mmCIF file of C-alpha atoms and ligand atoms in Angstrom:
data_model
loop_
_atom_site.group_PDB
_atom_site.id
_atom_site.type_symbol
_atom_site.label_atom_id
_atom_site.label_comp_id
_atom_site.label_asym_id
_atom_site.label_seq_id
_atom_site.Cartn_x
_atom_site.Cartn_y
_atom_site.Cartn_z
ATOM 1 C CA MET A 1 87.068 87.352 104.176
ATOM 2 C CA SER A 2 88.631 83.879 103.843
ATOM 3 C CA ASN A 3 91.776 84.567 102.366
ATOM 4 C CA ASP A 4 93.947 83.793 105.460
ATOM 5 C CA ARG A 5 96.220 81.775 102.620
ATOM 6 C CA ILE A 6 97.799 85.064 102.025
ATOM 7 C CA MET A 7 97.792 86.849 105.602
ATOM 8 C CA THR A 8 100.840 85.673 108.469
ATOM 9 C CA ALA A 9 99.227 85.751 111.816
ATOM 10 C CA PRO A 10 100.341 86.831 114.394
ATOM 11 C CA GLY A 11 100.592 84.095 115.560
ATOM 12 C CA ALA A 12 102.359 82.336 118.986
ATOM 13 C CA VAL A 13 104.561 85.054 120.453
ATOM 14 C CA PRO A 14 107.892 83.492 119.805
ATOM 15 C CA ALA A 15 110.089 82.944 122.690
ATOM 16 C CA GLY A 16 111.452 86.421 124.703
ATOM 17 C CA GLN A 17 109.245 88.362 122.783
ATOM 18 C CA ILE A 18 105.797 90.386 124.671
ATOM 19 C CA ALA A 19 102.727 89.902 123.226
ATOM 20 C CA VAL A 20 101.517 93.266 121.718
ATOM 21 C CA SER A 21 98.075 94.258 121.707
ATOM 22 C CA PRO A 22 96.417 95.217 118.183
ATOM 23 C CA GLY A 23 95.572 98.810 118.896
ATOM 24 C CA ASN A 24 98.731 99.212 118.458
ATOM 25 C CA PRO A 25 98.751 99.394 114.265
ATOM 26 C CA CYS A 26 102.471 100.550 113.907
ATOM 27 C CA PRO A 27 105.445 98.408 112.786
ATOM 28 C CA PHE A 28 108.235 100.613 114.784
ATOM 29 C CA LEU A 29 106.099 101.047 118.137
ATOM 30 C CA ARG A 30 105.391 96.862 117.910
ATOM 31 C CA ALA A 31 108.990 95.903 117.358
ATOM 32 C CA LEU A 32 109.988 98.060 120.564
ATOM 33 C CA VAL A 33 107.127 96.778 122.486
ATOM 34 C CA ALA A 34 107.160 93.349 121.545
ATOM 35 C CA ASN A 35 111.329 93.199 122.039
ATOM 36 C CA GLY A 36 110.462 95.202 125.719
ATOM 37 C CA TYR A 37 112.396 98.269 125.003
ATOM 38 C CA VAL A 38 109.183 100.083 126.041
ATOM 39 C CA GLY A 39 105.992 99.004 127.894
ATOM 40 C CA GLY A 40 102.456 98.505 125.919
ATOM 41 C CA HIS A 41 100.511 100.566 127.486
ATOM 42 C CA VAL A 42 101.228 104.305 128.761
ATOM 43 C CA VAL A 43 104.887 105.130 127.573
ATOM 44 C CA PRO A 44 106.306 108.612 128.701
ATOM 45 C CA LEU A 45 106.860 110.550 125.416
ATOM 46 C CA SER A 46 110.304 111.590 126.632
ATOM 47 C CA LYS A 47 111.263 107.628 126.874
ATOM 48 C CA LEU A 48 110.060 107.188 123.153
ATOM 49 C CA SER A 49 111.636 110.743 122.063
ATOM 50 C CA ASP A 50 115.118 108.956 123.597
ATOM 51 C CA ILE A 51 114.512 105.559 122.256
ATOM 52 C CA VAL A 52 113.798 107.101 118.117
ATOM 53 C CA GLY A 53 116.365 109.569 119.151
ATOM 54 C CA ASP A 54 118.815 106.611 119.377
ATOM 55 C CA ALA A 55 117.712 104.331 116.953
ATOM 56 C CA SER A 56 118.291 106.554 113.857
ATOM 57 C CA GLY A 57 122.361 106.845 114.739
ATOM 58 C CA GLN A 58 122.055 110.401 114.566
ATOM 59 C CA THR A 59 124.070 112.864 116.640
ATOM 60 C CA GLY A 60 124.065 116.998 117.237
ATOM 61 C CA LEU A 61 120.865 118.343 115.398
ATOM 62 C CA GLY A 62 119.763 115.482 113.119
ATOM 63 C CA GLU A 63 119.001 113.633 116.657
ATOM 64 C CA LYS A 64 117.583 116.773 118.399
ATOM 65 C CA LYS A 65 115.182 117.070 115.482
ATOM 66 C CA MET A 66 114.536 113.165 115.497
ATOM 67 C CA ARG A 67 113.503 113.564 118.997
ATOM 68 C CA LEU A 68 111.368 116.350 118.684
ATOM 69 C CA ALA A 69 109.064 115.090 115.676
ATOM 70 C CA THR A 70 108.546 111.539 117.985
ATOM 71 C CA TRP A 71 107.248 114.027 120.195
ATOM 72 C CA LEU A 72 105.291 115.979 118.730
ATOM 73 C CA VAL A 73 103.682 112.806 117.101
ATOM 74 C CA ALA A 74 103.226 111.200 120.049
ATOM 75 C CA VAL A 75 101.344 113.965 121.526
ATOM 76 C CA ILE A 76 98.817 113.897 119.235
ATOM 77 C CA ALA A 77 98.466 110.426 119.013
ATOM 78 C CA ASN A 78 95.838 109.378 121.257
ATOM 79 C CA GLY A 79 93.870 112.452 120.743
ATOM 80 C CA LEU A 80 93.578 116.291 119.957
ATOM 81 C CA GLY A 81 91.642 117.647 122.775
ATOM 82 C CA PRO A 82 92.831 119.906 124.925
ATOM 83 C CA ALA A 83 92.574 117.651 128.338
ATOM 84 C CA ARG A 84 93.968 114.474 125.993
ATOM 85 C CA LEU A 85 96.899 116.756 124.818
ATOM 86 C CA LEU A 86 97.839 117.338 128.460
ATOM 87 C CA LYS A 87 97.650 114.040 129.849
ATOM 88 C CA SER A 88 100.018 112.615 126.794
ATOM 89 C CA ALA A 89 102.171 115.477 127.678
ATOM 90 C CA THR A 90 102.648 114.558 131.197
ATOM 91 C CA THR A 91 101.802 111.171 131.588
ATOM 92 C CA GLY A 92 102.667 109.639 127.967
ATOM 93 C CA ALA A 93 100.868 107.783 124.607
ATOM 94 C CA VAL A 94 98.868 104.772 125.020
ATOM 95 C CA LEU A 95 100.073 102.639 122.696
ATOM 96 C CA ASP A 96 97.620 100.256 123.022
ATOM 97 C CA GLU A 97 95.035 102.445 122.273
ATOM 98 C CA LEU A 98 96.207 103.812 118.948
ATOM 99 C CA ARG A 99 93.406 102.377 116.724
ATOM 100 C CA ASP A 100 91.106 105.086 115.785
ATOM 101 C CA GLY A 101 92.958 107.745 117.037
ATOM 102 C CA PRO A 102 94.200 110.769 114.900
ATOM 103 C CA LEU A 103 97.080 108.895 113.409
ATOM 104 C CA ASP A 104 95.019 105.911 112.199
ATOM 105 C CA LYS A 105 94.860 106.297 108.615
ATOM 106 C CA HIS A 106 92.380 103.594 108.225
ATOM 107 C CA GLY A 107 93.190 102.015 105.508
ATOM 108 C CA GLY A 108 95.053 104.853 103.627
ATOM 109 C CA GLY A 109 98.357 103.538 104.163
ATOM 110 C CA SER A 110 99.902 100.422 103.044
ATOM 111 C CA ARG A 111 97.106 98.127 104.954
ATOM 112 C CA ILE A 112 100.017 95.547 105.628
ATOM 113 C CA LEU A 113 98.746 95.397 108.972
ATOM 114 C CA GLY A 114 95.128 94.430 109.779
ATOM 115 C CA VAL A 115 92.908 95.724 111.967
ATOM 116 C CA ASP A 116 93.512 92.567 113.594
ATOM 117 C CA ALA A 117 96.979 93.046 113.667
ATOM 118 C CA LYS A 118 97.345 90.370 110.719
ATOM 119 C CA VAL A 119 100.272 90.870 108.381
ATOM 120 C CA ARG A 120 99.458 90.581 104.670
ATOM 121 C CA GLU A 121 101.362 89.087 102.298
ATOM 122 C CA ASP A 122 100.085 90.109 99.521
ATOM 123 C CA GLU A 123 100.071 93.689 100.410
ATOM 124 C CA ILE A 124 103.726 92.978 101.312
ATOM 125 C CA GLU A 125 104.415 91.831 97.742
ATOM 126 C CA ARG A 126 103.126 95.048 96.791
ATOM 127 C CA LEU A 127 105.201 97.270 98.632
ATOM 128 C CA ALA A 128 107.980 94.669 96.777
ATOM 129 C CA GLY A 129 106.545 95.744 93.302
ATOM 130 C CA PHE A 130 107.639 99.545 94.307
ATOM 131 C CA GLY A 131 111.154 98.943 94.782
ATOM 132 C CA THR A 132 113.746 97.701 92.772
ATOM 133 C CA ASP A 133 116.927 95.415 93.021
ATOM 134 C CA CYS A 134 119.040 97.614 95.161
ATOM 135 C CA ARG A 135 123.210 97.424 96.018
ATOM 136 C CA ASN A 136 123.682 96.307 99.372
ATOM 137 C CA PRO A 137 126.916 98.001 100.875
ATOM 138 C CA ALA A 138 127.539 95.108 102.977
ATOM 139 C CA GLY A 139 127.987 92.980 99.146
ATOM 140 C CA GLY A 140 125.143 91.669 96.413
ATOM 141 C CA THR A 141 121.786 93.069 95.564
ATOM 142 C CA GLU A 142 117.913 92.998 97.282
ATOM 143 C CA ARG A 143 114.896 94.078 96.636
ATOM 144 C CA GLY A 144 114.339 97.639 98.127
ATOM 145 C CA LEU A 145 113.064 100.991 97.855
ATOM 146 C CA THR A 146 114.594 104.204 97.248
ATOM 147 C CA ALA A 147 113.135 107.860 98.676
ATOM 148 C CA LYS A 148 111.812 108.578 95.574
ATOM 149 C CA GLN A 149 110.024 104.804 95.421
ATOM 150 C CA VAL A 150 108.846 105.300 98.613
ATOM 151 C CA ASP A 151 107.307 108.228 97.965
ATOM 152 C CA ALA A 152 105.864 106.832 94.354
ATOM 153 C CA PHE A 153 104.445 104.060 97.084
ATOM 154 C CA MET A 154 102.632 106.308 99.087
ATOM 155 C CA LYS A 155 101.410 108.475 96.642
ATOM 156 C CA ALA A 156 99.561 105.176 95.168
ATOM 157 C CA ASN A 157 98.587 104.177 98.171
ATOM 158 C CA LEU A 158 96.751 107.626 98.822
ATOM 159 C CA GLN A 159 95.332 107.432 95.495
ATOM 160 C CA ARG A 160 93.661 103.501 96.217
ATOM 161 C CA ASP A 161 91.904 105.317 99.330
ATOM 162 C CA GLY A 162 90.306 107.479 96.994
ATOM 163 C CA ASP A 163 87.637 110.091 98.343
ATOM 164 C CA ALA A 164 88.359 108.541 101.892
ATOM 165 C CA ALA A 165 92.164 109.678 102.148
ATOM 166 C CA ARG A 166 91.734 113.259 104.289
ATOM 167 C CA TRP A 167 93.834 116.192 103.381
ATOM 168 C CA TYR A 168 96.307 115.746 106.283
ATOM 169 C CA PHE A 169 97.369 112.537 105.284
ATOM 170 C CA PRO A 170 100.441 113.106 103.489
ATOM 171 C CA LEU A 171 101.678 115.049 105.882
ATOM 172 C CA LEU A 172 101.036 111.776 108.604
ATOM 173 C CA MET A 173 102.826 109.926 106.131
ATOM 174 C CA LYS A 174 106.390 111.731 106.126
ATOM 175 C CA GLY A 175 106.799 110.635 109.747
ATOM 176 C CA GLU A 176 106.407 106.963 108.820
ATOM 177 C CA TRP A 177 107.769 105.336 105.556
ATOM 178 C CA PRO A 178 109.981 107.990 105.070
ATOM 179 C CA VAL A 179 111.453 108.165 108.857
ATOM 180 C CA LEU A 180 111.927 103.971 108.388
ATOM 181 C CA LEU A 181 113.948 104.793 105.620
ATOM 182 C CA LYS A 182 115.939 107.363 107.215
ATOM 183 C CA ILE A 183 116.298 104.974 110.529
ATOM 184 C CA MET A 184 116.978 101.371 108.872
ATOM 185 C CA GLY A 185 118.031 102.801 104.919
ATOM 186 C CA LYS A 186 121.187 101.030 103.664
ATOM 187 C CA GLY A 187 123.371 102.894 101.671
ATOM 188 C CA GLU A 188 123.878 106.690 100.745
ATOM 189 C CA GLY A 189 122.133 109.365 99.164
ATOM 190 C CA GLU A 190 120.103 108.731 96.665
ATOM 191 C CA ALA A 191 121.022 105.279 96.288
ATOM 192 C CA ARG A 192 119.434 104.365 99.931
ATOM 193 C CA TYR A 193 117.225 102.118 100.057
ATOM 194 C CA LEU A 194 114.461 100.046 102.454
ATOM 195 C CA SER A 195 115.217 96.708 102.430
ATOM 196 C CA VAL A 196 112.180 94.814 101.456
ATOM 197 C CA ALA A 197 113.067 91.735 103.698
ATOM 198 C CA GLU A 198 113.599 94.027 106.637
ATOM 199 C CA VAL A 199 110.631 95.823 106.511
ATOM 200 C CA ARG A 200 108.853 91.673 106.254
ATOM 201 C CA THR A 201 110.884 90.758 109.295
ATOM 202 C CA LEU A 202 109.786 94.104 110.577
ATOM 203 C CA PHE A 203 106.235 93.528 110.386
ATOM 204 C CA VAL A 204 105.676 89.411 110.613
ATOM 205 C CA GLU A 205 108.407 88.908 113.364
ATOM 206 C CA ARG A 206 108.388 92.513 115.299
ATOM 207 C CA ARG A 207 111.791 92.291 115.133
ATOM 208 C CA LEU A 208 114.643 95.432 113.910
ATOM 209 C CA PRO A 209 117.548 94.807 112.693
ATOM 210 C CA GLU A 210 120.445 94.271 114.706
ATOM 211 C CA ARG A 211 122.725 97.234 113.500
ATOM 212 C CA ILE A 212 119.543 99.499 114.790
ATOM 213 C CA THR A 213 119.263 97.479 118.200
ATOM 214 C CA ALA A 214 122.824 97.868 118.756
ATOM 215 C CA ARG A 215 122.244 101.527 119.208
ATOM 216 C CA LEU A 216 120.041 100.959 121.963
ATOM 217 C CA PRO A 217 119.989 100.180 125.595
ATOM 218 C CA LYS A 218 119.819 96.846 126.658
ATOM 219 C CA PRO A 219 115.721 96.681 127.473
ATOM 220 C CA PRO A 220 115.564 95.446 131.388
ATOM 221 C CA SER A 221 115.577 91.742 131.333
ATOM 222 C CA ARG A 222 112.266 89.661 131.878
HETATM 223 C C1 HEM B 1 110.794 106.728 114.266
HETATM 224 C C2 HEM B 1 109.660 106.482 114.516
HETATM 225 C C3 HEM B 1 108.759 105.406 114.132
HETATM 226 C C4 HEM B 1 108.499 105.060 112.445
HETATM 227 C C5 HEM B 1 109.751 104.824 111.965
HETATM 228 C C6 HEM B 1 107.042 104.803 112.111
HETATM 229 C C7 HEM B 1 106.676 104.277 111.145
HETATM 230 C C8 HEM B 1 105.451 103.466 111.210
HETATM 231 C C9 HEM B 1 105.195 103.427 109.316
HETATM 232 C C10 HEM B 1 106.235 102.494 108.594
HETATM 233 C C11 HEM B 1 103.770 102.974 109.444
HETATM 234 C C12 HEM B 1 103.194 102.107 108.470
HETATM 235 C C13 HEM B 1 102.349 102.998 107.861
HETATM 236 C C14 HEM B 1 101.741 102.361 106.529
HETATM 237 O O1 HEM B 1 101.513 101.538 106.791
HETATM 238 O O2 HEM B 1 101.599 102.812 105.618
HETATM 239 C C15 HEM B 1 103.151 103.626 110.598
HETATM 240 C C16 HEM B 1 102.110 103.652 111.496
HETATM 241 C C17 HEM B 1 101.711 104.319 112.175
HETATM 242 N N1 HEM B 1 102.460 104.977 113.310
HETATM 243 FE FE1 HEM B 1 104.188 104.588 113.361
HETATM 244 N N2 HEM B 1 106.622 105.056 113.214
HETATM 245 C C18 HEM B 1 107.216 106.196 114.604
HETATM 246 C C19 HEM B 1 106.512 106.420 115.515
HETATM 247 C C20 HEM B 1 105.393 106.639 115.869
HETATM 248 C C21 HEM B 1 104.707 106.857 116.739
HETATM 249 C C22 HEM B 1 105.619 107.924 118.071
HETATM 250 C C23 HEM B 1 103.092 107.105 117.098
HETATM 251 C C24 HEM B 1 102.763 107.370 118.196
HETATM 252 C C25 HEM B 1 102.948 107.434 119.268
HETATM 253 C C26 HEM B 1 103.429 105.959 115.976
HETATM 254 C C27 HEM B 1 102.242 105.637 115.213
HETATM 255 C C28 HEM B 1 101.781 105.685 114.361
HETATM 256 C C29 HEM B 1 100.314 105.226 114.111
HETATM 257 C C30 HEM B 1 99.009 105.486 114.885
HETATM 258 C C31 HEM B 1 100.642 104.305 112.646
HETATM 259 C C32 HEM B 1 99.291 103.624 111.907
HETATM 260 C C33 HEM B 1 98.619 104.281 110.755
HETATM 261 C C34 HEM B 1 97.849 104.154 110.187
HETATM 262 O O3 HEM B 1 96.973 103.241 110.599
HETATM 263 O O4 HEM B 1 97.517 105.065 109.091
HETATM 264 N N3 HEM B 1 103.903 105.974 115.298
HETATM 265 N N4 HEM B 1 104.011 103.981 111.719
#
């Protein structure tokens, strides 16, 4: 398909960033790897859970729940056989081998990130189409998706996938966009929204907003 015009190539790795394998399809994990918060290959589940707990900015029970949810997702990410589960639990998740694993919805998601790790701008525009202009607590307005709009977006993604969508995809999806909204959202309550500009930065530049990285321990210097 020759639609390079609407695709943003992974391009040269920006200064200070580490190249991320196309075998890692998760935008959140790609940003963690690119910026040295975790390695790109085998990462212990405790490390992943800790970092997501920190990124969430939650404390107490809320943070514990985030850590547990991350552990449960990561333990099944590379395969469901008993030997693989044991290996994941004891050594960690293999982040550059997530493609085609149990979490890969093969087009049942946003389709923003292609299998070649190229970002499709037209799919980011499609995501933006589900949002509205939201009141930024820091001032002004910006395009964003509230929880309800994220829900509508995910339902539309499943519908687009037609018969290919499996019954458990809605369960997997709960751990993706809604969790991103929880971590990166701006504003409170029903008005809380996921900024489309920040989603673009996450996918294209593999960067989390500074207010989120400020919650994380500094990555070891490279
Ligand atoms: C707080 C932590 C996490 C957040 C916020 C997050 C968020 C996301 C988002 C927004 C997507 C994109 C879905 C789409 O394009 O529709 C995604 C995809 C994915 N994530 Fe994560 N993720 C997190 C943790 C993890 C962990 C721990 C793993 C496994 C070790 C993982 C594996 C994946 C995989 C395999 C996909 C691709 C799904 C697909 O192609 O349909 N994620 N994630």
